[in-house]
Coordinates of C-alpha atoms in Angstrom, one line a residue:
X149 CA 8.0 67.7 12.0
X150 CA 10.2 65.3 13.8
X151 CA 13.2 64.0 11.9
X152 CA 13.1 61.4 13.7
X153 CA 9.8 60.3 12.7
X154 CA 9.3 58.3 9.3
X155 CA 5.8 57.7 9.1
X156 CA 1.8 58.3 11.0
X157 CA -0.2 55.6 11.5
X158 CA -4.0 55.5 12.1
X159 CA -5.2 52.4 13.4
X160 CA -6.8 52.8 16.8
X161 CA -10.5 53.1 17.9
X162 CA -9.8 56.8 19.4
X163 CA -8.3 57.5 16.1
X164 CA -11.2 56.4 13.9
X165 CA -13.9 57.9 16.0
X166 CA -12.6 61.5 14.6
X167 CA -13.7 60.0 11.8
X168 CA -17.0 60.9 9.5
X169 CA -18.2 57.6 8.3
X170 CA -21.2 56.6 6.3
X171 CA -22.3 53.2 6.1
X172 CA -19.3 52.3 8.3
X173 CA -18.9 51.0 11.7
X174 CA -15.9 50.8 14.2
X175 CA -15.2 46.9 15.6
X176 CA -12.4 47.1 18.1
X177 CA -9.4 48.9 16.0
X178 CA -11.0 48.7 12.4
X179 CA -13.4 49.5 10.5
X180 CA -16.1 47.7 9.4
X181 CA -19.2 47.9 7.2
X182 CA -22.3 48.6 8.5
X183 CA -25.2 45.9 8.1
X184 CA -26.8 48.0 4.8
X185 CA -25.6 50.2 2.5
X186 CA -23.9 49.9 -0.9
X187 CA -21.8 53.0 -0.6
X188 CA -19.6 53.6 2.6
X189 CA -17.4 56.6 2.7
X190 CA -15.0 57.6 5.3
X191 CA -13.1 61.1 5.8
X192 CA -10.4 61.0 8.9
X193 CA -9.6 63.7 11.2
X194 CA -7.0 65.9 10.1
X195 CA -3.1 64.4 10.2
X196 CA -1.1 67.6 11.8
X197 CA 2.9 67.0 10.4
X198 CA 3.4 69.9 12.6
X199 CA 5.4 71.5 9.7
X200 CA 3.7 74.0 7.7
X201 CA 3.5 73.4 3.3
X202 CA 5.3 70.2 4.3
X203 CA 4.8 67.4 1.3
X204 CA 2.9 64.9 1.7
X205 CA 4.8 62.2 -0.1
X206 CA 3.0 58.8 -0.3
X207 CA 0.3 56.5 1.5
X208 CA -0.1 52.4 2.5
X209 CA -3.5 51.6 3.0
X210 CA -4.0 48.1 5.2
X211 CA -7.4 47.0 4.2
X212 CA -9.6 43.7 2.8
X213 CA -11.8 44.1 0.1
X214 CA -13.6 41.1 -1.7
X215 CA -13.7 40.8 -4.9
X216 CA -16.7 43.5 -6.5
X217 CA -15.5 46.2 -4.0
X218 CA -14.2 49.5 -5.7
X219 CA -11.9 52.0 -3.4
X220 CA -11.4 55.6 -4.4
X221 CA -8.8 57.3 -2.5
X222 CA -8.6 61.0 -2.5
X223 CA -7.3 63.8 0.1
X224 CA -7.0 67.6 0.8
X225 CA -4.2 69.3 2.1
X226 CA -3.9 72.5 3.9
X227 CA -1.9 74.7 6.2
X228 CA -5.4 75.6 8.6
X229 CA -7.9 73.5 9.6
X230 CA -10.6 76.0 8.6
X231 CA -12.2 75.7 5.3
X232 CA -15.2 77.4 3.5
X233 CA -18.4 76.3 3.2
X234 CA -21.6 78.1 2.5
X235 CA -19.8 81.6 2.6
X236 CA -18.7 80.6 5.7
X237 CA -15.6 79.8 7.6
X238 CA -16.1 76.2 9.4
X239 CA -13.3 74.4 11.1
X240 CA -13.3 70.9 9.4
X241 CA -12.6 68.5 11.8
X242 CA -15.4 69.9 14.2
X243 CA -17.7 69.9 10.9
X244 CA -16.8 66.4 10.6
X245 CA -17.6 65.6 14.2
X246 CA -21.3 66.9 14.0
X247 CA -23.4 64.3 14.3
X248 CA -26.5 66.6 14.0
X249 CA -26.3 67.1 10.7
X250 CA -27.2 64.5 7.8
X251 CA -24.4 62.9 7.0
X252 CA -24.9 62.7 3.7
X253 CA -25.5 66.7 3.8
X254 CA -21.9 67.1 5.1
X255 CA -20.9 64.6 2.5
X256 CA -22.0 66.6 -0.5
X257 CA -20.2 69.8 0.8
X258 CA -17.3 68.5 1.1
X259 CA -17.3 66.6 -2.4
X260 CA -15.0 69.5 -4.3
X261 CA -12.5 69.9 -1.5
X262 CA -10.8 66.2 -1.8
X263 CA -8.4 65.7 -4.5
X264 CA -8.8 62.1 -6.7
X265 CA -5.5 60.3 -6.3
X266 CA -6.1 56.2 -6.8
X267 CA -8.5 53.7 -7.4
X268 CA -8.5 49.7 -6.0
X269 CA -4.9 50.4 -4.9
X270 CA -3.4 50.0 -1.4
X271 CA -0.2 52.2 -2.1
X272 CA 0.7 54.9 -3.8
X273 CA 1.6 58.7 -3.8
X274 CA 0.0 61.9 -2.3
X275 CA 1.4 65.1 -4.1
X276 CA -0.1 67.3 -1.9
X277 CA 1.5 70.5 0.5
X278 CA -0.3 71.1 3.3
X279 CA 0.4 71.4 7.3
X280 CA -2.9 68.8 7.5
X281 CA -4.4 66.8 5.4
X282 CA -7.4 64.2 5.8
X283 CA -7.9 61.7 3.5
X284 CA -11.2 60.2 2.1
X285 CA -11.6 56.4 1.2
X286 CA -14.9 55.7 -0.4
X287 CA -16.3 52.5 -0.9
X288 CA -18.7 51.1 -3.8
X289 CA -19.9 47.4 -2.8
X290 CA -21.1 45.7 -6.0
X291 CA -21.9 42.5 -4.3
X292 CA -21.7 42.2 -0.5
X293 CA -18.0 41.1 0.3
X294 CA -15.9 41.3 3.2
X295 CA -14.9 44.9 4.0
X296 CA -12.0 45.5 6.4
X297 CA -9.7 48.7 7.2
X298 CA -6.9 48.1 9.9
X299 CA -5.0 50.9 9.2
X300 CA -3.6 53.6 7.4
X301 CA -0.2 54.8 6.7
X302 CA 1.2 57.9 5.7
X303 CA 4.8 58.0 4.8
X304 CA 7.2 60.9 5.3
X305 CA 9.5 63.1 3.9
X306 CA 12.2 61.5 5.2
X307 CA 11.6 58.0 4.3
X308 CA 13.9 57.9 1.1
X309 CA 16.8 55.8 0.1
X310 CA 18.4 58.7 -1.3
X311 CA 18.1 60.5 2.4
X312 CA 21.1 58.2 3.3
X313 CA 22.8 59.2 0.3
X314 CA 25.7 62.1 0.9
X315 CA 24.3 65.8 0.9
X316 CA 25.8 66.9 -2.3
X317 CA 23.6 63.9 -4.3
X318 CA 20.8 65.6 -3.0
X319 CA 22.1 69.5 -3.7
X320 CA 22.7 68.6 -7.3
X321 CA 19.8 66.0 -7.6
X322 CA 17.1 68.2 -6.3
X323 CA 13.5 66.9 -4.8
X324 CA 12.6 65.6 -8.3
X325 CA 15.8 64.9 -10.3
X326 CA 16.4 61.7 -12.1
X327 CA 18.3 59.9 -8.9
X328 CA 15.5 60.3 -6.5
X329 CA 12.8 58.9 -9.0
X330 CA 15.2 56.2 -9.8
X331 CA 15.9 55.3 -5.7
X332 CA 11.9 55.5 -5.5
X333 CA 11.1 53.1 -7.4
X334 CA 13.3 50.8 -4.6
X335 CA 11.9 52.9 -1.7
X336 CA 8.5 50.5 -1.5
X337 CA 10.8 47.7 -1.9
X338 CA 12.8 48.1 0.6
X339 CA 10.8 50.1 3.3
X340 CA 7.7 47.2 3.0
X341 CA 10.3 44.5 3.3
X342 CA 11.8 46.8 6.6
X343 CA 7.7 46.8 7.8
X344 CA 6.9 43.0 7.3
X345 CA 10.0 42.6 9.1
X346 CA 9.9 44.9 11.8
X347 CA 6.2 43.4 12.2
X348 CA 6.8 39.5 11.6
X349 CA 6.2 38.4 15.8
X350 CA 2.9 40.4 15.0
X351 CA 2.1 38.0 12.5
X352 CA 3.1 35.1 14.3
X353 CA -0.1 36.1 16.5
X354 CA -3.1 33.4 15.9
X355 CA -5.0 36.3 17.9
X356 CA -4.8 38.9 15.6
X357 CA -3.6 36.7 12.0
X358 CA -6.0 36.7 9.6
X359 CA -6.1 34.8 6.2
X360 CA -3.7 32.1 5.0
X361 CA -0.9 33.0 7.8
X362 CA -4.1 32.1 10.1
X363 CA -4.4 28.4 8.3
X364 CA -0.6 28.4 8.2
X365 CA 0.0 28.8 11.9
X366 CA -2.9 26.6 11.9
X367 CA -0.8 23.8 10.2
X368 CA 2.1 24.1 12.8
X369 CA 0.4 22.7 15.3
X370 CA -1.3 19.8 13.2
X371 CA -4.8 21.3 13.2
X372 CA -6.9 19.1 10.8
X373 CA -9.0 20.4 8.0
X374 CA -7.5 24.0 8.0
X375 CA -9.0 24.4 4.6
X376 CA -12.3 23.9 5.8
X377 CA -12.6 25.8 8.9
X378 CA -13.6 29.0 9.7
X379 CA -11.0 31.6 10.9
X380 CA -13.1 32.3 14.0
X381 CA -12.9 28.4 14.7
X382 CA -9.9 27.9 13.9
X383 CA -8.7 31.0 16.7
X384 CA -10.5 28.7 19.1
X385 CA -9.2 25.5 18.2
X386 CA -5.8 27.2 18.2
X387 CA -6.5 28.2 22.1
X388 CA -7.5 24.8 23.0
X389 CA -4.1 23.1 21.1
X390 CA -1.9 23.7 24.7
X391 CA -4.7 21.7 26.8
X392 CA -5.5 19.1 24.3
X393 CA -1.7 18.4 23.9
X394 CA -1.3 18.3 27.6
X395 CA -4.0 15.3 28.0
X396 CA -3.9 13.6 24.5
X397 CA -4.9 10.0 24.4
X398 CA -6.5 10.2 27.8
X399 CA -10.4 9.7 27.8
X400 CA -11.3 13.0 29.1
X401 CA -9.5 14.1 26.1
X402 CA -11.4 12.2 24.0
X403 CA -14.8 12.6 25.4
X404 CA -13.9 16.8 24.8
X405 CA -12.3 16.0 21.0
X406 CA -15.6 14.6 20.0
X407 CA -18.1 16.6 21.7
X408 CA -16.0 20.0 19.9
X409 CA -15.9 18.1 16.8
X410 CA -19.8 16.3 16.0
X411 CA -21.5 17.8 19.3
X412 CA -22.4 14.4 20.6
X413 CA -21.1 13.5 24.4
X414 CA -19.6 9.8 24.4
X415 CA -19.5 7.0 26.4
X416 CA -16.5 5.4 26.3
X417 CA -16.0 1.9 27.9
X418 CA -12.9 1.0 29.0
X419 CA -11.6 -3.0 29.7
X420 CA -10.5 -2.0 33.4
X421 CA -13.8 -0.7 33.8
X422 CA -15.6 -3.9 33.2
X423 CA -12.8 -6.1 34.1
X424 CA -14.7 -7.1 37.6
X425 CA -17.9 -7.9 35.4
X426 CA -16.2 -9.7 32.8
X427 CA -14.2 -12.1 35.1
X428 CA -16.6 -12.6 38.2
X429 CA -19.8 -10.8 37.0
X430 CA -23.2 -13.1 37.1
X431 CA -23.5 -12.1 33.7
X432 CA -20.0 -12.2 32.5
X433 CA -21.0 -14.7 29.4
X434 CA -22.5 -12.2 28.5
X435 CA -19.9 -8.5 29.7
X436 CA -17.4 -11.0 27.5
X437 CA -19.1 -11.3 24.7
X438 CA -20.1 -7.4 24.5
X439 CA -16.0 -6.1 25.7
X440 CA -13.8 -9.3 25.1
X441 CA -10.6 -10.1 27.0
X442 CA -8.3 -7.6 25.7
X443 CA -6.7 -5.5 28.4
X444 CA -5.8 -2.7 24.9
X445 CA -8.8 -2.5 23.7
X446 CA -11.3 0.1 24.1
X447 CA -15.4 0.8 23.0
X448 CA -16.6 4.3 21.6
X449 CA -20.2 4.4 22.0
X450 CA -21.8 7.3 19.8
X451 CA -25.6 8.0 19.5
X452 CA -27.1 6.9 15.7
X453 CA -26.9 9.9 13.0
X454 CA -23.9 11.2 14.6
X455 CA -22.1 11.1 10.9
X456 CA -24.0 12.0 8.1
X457 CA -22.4 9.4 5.3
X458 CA -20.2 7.1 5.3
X459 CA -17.1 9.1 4.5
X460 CA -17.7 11.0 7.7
X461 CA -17.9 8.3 9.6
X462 CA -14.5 6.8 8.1
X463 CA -13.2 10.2 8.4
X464 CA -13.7 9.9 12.5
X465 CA -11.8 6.8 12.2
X466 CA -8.7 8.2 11.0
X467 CA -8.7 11.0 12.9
X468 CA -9.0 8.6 16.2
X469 CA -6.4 6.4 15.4
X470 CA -4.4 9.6 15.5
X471 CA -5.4 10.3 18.9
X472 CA -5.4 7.1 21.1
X473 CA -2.0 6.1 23.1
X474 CA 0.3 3.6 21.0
X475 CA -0.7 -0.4 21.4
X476 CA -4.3 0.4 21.9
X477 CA -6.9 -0.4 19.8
X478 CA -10.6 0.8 19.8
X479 CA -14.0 -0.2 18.0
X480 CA -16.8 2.4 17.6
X481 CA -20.6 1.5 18.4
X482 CA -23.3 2.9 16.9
X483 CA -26.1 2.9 19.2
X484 CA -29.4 4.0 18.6
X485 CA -32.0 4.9 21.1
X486 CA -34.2 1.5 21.5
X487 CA -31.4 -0.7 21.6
X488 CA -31.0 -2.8 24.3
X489 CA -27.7 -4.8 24.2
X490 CA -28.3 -8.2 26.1
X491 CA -30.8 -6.2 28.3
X492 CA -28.1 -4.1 29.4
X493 CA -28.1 -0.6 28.4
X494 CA -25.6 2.5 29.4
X495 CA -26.2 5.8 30.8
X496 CA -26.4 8.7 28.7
X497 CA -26.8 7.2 25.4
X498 CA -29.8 4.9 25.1
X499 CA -33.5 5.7 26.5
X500 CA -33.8 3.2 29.1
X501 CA -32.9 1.2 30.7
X502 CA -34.6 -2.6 30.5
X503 CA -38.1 -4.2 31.1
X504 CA -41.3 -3.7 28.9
X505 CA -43.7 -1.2 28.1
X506 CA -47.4 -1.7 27.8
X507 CA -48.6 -0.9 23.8
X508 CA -52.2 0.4 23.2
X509 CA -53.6 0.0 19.6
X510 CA -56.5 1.1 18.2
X511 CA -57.5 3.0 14.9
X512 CA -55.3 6.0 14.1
X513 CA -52.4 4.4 16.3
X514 CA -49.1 3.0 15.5
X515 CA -46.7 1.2 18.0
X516 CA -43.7 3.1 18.1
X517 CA -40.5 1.2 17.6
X518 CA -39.2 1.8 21.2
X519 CA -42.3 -0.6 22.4
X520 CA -41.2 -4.0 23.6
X521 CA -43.8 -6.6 22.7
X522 CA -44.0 -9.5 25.2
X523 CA -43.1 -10.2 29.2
X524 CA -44.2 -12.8 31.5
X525 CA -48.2 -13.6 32.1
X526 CA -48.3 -11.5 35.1
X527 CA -46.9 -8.1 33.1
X528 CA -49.2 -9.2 30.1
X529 CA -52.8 -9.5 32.2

């Protein structure tokens, strides 16, 4: 074994595919359940510490499990990777690798060679001597829950407070004297502390955060709702945050806000836009009436049932005030598809555009309420 070297890791896709699983899939660098099954069981490839009866000291599993999820943890050590099975000598990690027997089969032969150690616990010791060992994490789902294994640790010899004690404390000590169980009790303490550390700009990672660190990174940058949104969502939103910023309170900015948020595409009417109509406009009785005179003042138009209640609707309010530029003000139009407003209509949010429709009744026929009733004699003949 290297000195040098505290702990193994296992938390890579090349890694897990030495792996025997049942009712397990990889995704990316973890694994994940597979779409059925209420027992999943996984049994890694052999851990070589390259140091023959070498103690295996204790183990950090980095996993999610929903509530109704039990994990058993066990493990066999052993200085060969051959073991006996069937009065016959088999080398384990090629066993496990067979995909052409049952899997269950190869589960069931296997069953007396793993030592119990835990259950539900992420942490905790090993006890076992062994040049390789391969640990076995099985999985009873109660209720279908989120199941989630990133990685798993195995800690060293040498990762022990009492390691940077003087020799003679550990010549008189001994491996399990009263000072080295005392100083273990600190060595999780310490040595997670050391890990969070060590790993804190991985955390800092929207890409790769999960849970409330996710909603918390969330918060930095003012994301609305955190508490509501999905993490998957919320990754995206966070990826958008650097472009939105750049263009906020611009109406391209906006136009994409709302059409992320209600999946509705606005039409947003602007005073310069009409100014022309307003002022000089042969209708511009009428362009006034609709947009005023007030250079700061913008119109949202928004197809009808784009909230569902009221509360959502007064909910889009405060988050727009939030978003427009600062001595601006803004007024949100509901229109709905067969309103005409003073005969003129705009482009992308009503159905047409002016004029009249001929109607046809007769028995078993209703005039639909996007027929115009009227006209001049000529369009009535």
């Amino acid at each position: 074994m290297n000195s040098s070297r505290v702990y193994i890791t296992l938390n890579r896709a090349s890694e897990w595919q030495r792996c025997l699983l049942q009712g397990l899939q990889i995704s990316e660098n973890r694994i994940v359940p597979s779409p059925d099954g209420s027992v999943c069981t996984m049994i890694t490839g052999s851990v070589d510490s390259a140091e023959h009866n070498f103690c295996w000291r204790s183990l950090l599993i980095d996993a999610t499990l929903g509530e109704n999820i039990v994990m058993q943890v066990s493990a066999y050590a052993s200085d060969t990777t051959t073991v006996r099975l069937d009065d016959r000598a088999v080398e384990l990690d090629s066993y496990l690798a067979d995909n052409s027997a049952d899997v269950q089969e190869r589960l069931d032969k296997l069953e007396d060679l793993f030592v119990p150690l835990y259950n539900n616990c992420f942490d905790g010791p090993v006890g076992l001597k062994g040049r390789y060992i391969w640990l076995r994490l099985r999985f009873i789902i109660l209720q279908r829950r989120e199941l989630c294994v990133n990685k798993i640790k195995l800690l060293l010899k040498g990762e022990q407070m009492i390691d940077y004690l003087p020799s003679v404390y550990r010549e008189e000590d001994g491996e399990n004297g009263f000072l080295s169980r005392f100083l273990s009790i600190f060595d999780s303490i310490f040595f997670d502390m050391d890990d969070k550390i060590g790993r804190s700009a991985e955390m800092l990672d929207y890409r790769t955060a999960r849970g409330e660190i996710l909603r918390y990174l969330s918060e930095w940058l003012c994301i609305e709702d955190v508490a509501y949104i999905s993490e998957e969502r919320l990754r995206e939103r966070i990826k958008r945050t650097v472009e939105e910023y750049r263009s906020i309170g611009v109406k391209r900015s906006l136009i994409g806000w709302i059409e992320n948020e209600y999946g509705v595409t606005p039409n947003i009417i602007e005073y310069f836009s009409v100014k022309k109509m307003v002022n000089n406009g042969k209708d511009k009785e009428v362009y006034h009436r609709l947009f005023g005179d007030n250079p700061y003042k913008f119109f949202v138009l928004l197809p009808e049932k784009t909230f569902t209640d009221i509360h959502e609707a007064n909910l889009f309010m405060e988050k727009l005030k939030r978003r427009i530029p600062a001595y601006t003000e803004f007024e949100v139009v509901m229109v709905r598809n067969n309103t005409i407003l003073d005969k003129y209509t705009f482009l992308g949010v009503n159905s047409m555009l002016s004029g009249y429709s001929y109607a046809h009744t007769d028995v078993g026929t209703r005039i639909s309420n996007e027929i115009i009733l009227g006209g001049s004699n000529d369009e009535q003949q």
